[in-house]
XYZ file of C-alpha atoms in Angstrom:
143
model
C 24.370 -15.683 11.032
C 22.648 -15.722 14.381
C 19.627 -17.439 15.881
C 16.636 -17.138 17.966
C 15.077 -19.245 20.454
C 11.501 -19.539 19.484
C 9.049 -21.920 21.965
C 6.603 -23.200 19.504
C 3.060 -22.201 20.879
C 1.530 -25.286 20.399
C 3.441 -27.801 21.298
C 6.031 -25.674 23.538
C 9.055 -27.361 22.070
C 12.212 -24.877 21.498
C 13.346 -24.235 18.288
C 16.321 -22.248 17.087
C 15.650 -20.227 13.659
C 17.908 -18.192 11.815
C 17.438 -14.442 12.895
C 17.306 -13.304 9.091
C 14.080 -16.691 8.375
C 11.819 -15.125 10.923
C 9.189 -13.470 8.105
C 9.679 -17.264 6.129
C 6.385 -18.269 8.337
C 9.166 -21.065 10.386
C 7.665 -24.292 11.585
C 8.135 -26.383 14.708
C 11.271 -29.170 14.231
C 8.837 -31.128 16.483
C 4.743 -30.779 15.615
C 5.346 -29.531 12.132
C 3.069 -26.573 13.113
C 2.989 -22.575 12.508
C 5.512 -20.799 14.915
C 3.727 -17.911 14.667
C -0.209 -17.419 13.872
C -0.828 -13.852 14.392
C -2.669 -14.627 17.451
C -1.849 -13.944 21.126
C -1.129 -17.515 22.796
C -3.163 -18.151 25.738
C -1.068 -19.384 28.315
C -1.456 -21.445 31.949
C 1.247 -21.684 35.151
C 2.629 -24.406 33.372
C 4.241 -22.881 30.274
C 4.350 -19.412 31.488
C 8.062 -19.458 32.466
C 8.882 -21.246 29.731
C 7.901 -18.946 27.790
C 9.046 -15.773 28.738
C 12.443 -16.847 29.557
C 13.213 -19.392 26.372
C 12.030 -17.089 24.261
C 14.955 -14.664 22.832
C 11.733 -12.289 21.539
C 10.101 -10.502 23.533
C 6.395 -11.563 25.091
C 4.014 -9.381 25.987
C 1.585 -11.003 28.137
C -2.538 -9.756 28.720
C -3.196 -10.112 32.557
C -7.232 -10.737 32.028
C -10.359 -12.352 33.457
C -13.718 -13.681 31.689
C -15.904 -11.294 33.930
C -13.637 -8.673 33.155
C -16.106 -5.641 30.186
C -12.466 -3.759 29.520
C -10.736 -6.905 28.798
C -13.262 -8.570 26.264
C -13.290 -5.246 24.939
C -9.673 -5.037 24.499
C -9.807 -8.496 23.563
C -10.292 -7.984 19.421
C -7.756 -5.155 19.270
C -5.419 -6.883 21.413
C -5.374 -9.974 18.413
C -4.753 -7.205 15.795
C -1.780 -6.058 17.388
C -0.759 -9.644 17.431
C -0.981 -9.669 13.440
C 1.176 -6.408 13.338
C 4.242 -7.675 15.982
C 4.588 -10.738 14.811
C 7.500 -12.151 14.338
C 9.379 -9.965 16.569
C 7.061 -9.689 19.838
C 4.876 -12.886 21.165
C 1.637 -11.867 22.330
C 0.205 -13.829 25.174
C -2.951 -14.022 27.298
C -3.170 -15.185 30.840
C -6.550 -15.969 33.153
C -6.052 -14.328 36.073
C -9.010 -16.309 37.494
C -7.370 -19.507 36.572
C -4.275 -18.811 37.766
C -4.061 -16.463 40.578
C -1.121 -17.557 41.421
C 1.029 -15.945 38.894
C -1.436 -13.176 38.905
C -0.584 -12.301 42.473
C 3.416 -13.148 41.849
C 3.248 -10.167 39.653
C 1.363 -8.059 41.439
C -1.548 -7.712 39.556
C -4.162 -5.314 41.192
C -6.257 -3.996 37.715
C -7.252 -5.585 34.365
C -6.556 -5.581 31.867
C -2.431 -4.959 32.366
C -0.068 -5.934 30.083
C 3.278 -6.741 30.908
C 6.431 -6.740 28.147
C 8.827 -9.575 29.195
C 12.575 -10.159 27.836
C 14.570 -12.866 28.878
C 12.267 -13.569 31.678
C 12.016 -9.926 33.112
C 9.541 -7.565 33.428
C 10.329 -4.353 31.269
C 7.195 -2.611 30.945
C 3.958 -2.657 32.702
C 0.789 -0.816 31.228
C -2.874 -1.245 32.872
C -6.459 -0.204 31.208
C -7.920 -1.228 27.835
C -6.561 -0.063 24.692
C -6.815 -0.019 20.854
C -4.371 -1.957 18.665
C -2.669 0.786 17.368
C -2.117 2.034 21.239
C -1.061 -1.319 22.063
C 1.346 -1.550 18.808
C 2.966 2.285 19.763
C 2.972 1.285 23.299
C 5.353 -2.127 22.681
C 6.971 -0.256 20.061
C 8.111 2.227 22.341
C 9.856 -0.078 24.886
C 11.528 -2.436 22.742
């Protein structure tokens, strides 16, 4: 039987679950908490790279701003694709006013963009706002 890396998106501890117990709703070995909560995890510099490279799922991660109209649009549908991917994708938000560092490390020149990560690369970029079932087919499609 084989096993995932999963980082826990609360307290970013690494846990290793049985591929076949991901849709058992698994809990964190160390905070006892929901690995996954059918919400995107917002994220800051400091887990980022954990994240996309301890996780053996894929993370899509929403390049955004607060002053941003297409991202708080997208914003709602990009939570209901959440509900739909999980277990098997991570969806992720990142402030790209908070942390332009990582926002200009990637290159980021529009918002919203989404990026598809796995195993810490970039597989799949995709700017503009979308609906959740665009955002669902558009994951879908590269994974």
């Amino acid at each position: 039987m084989s096993s995932l890396h999963i980082v826990c998106p609360l307290c970013h501890t690494i846990n290793r679950i049985p591929s076949d117990r991901l849709d058992d709703r698994p809990h964190c070995g160390n905070c006892k908490q929901a690995l996954f909560t059918g919400q995107p995890l917002e994220l800051d510099s400091s887990q980022f790279q954990r994240h996309i490279s301890r996780n053996d799922m894929p993370v899509v991660v929403d390049f955004w701003a607060p002053w941003c109209g297409p991202c708080k649009m997208m914003a709602p549908a990009y939570a209901q694709a959440a509900v739909h991917l999980e277990p098997k994708v991570r969806l992720a938000k990142l402030n790209t006013e908070q942390e332009q560092g990582l926002a200009a490390q990637f290159n980021i020149r529009s918002i919203p963009t989404m990026i598809i990560f796995k195993a810490g690369r970039e597989i799949a970029r995709q700017s503009g706002a979308m609906s959740a079932a665009d955002i669902v087919r558009w994951i879908s499609s590269h994974l």
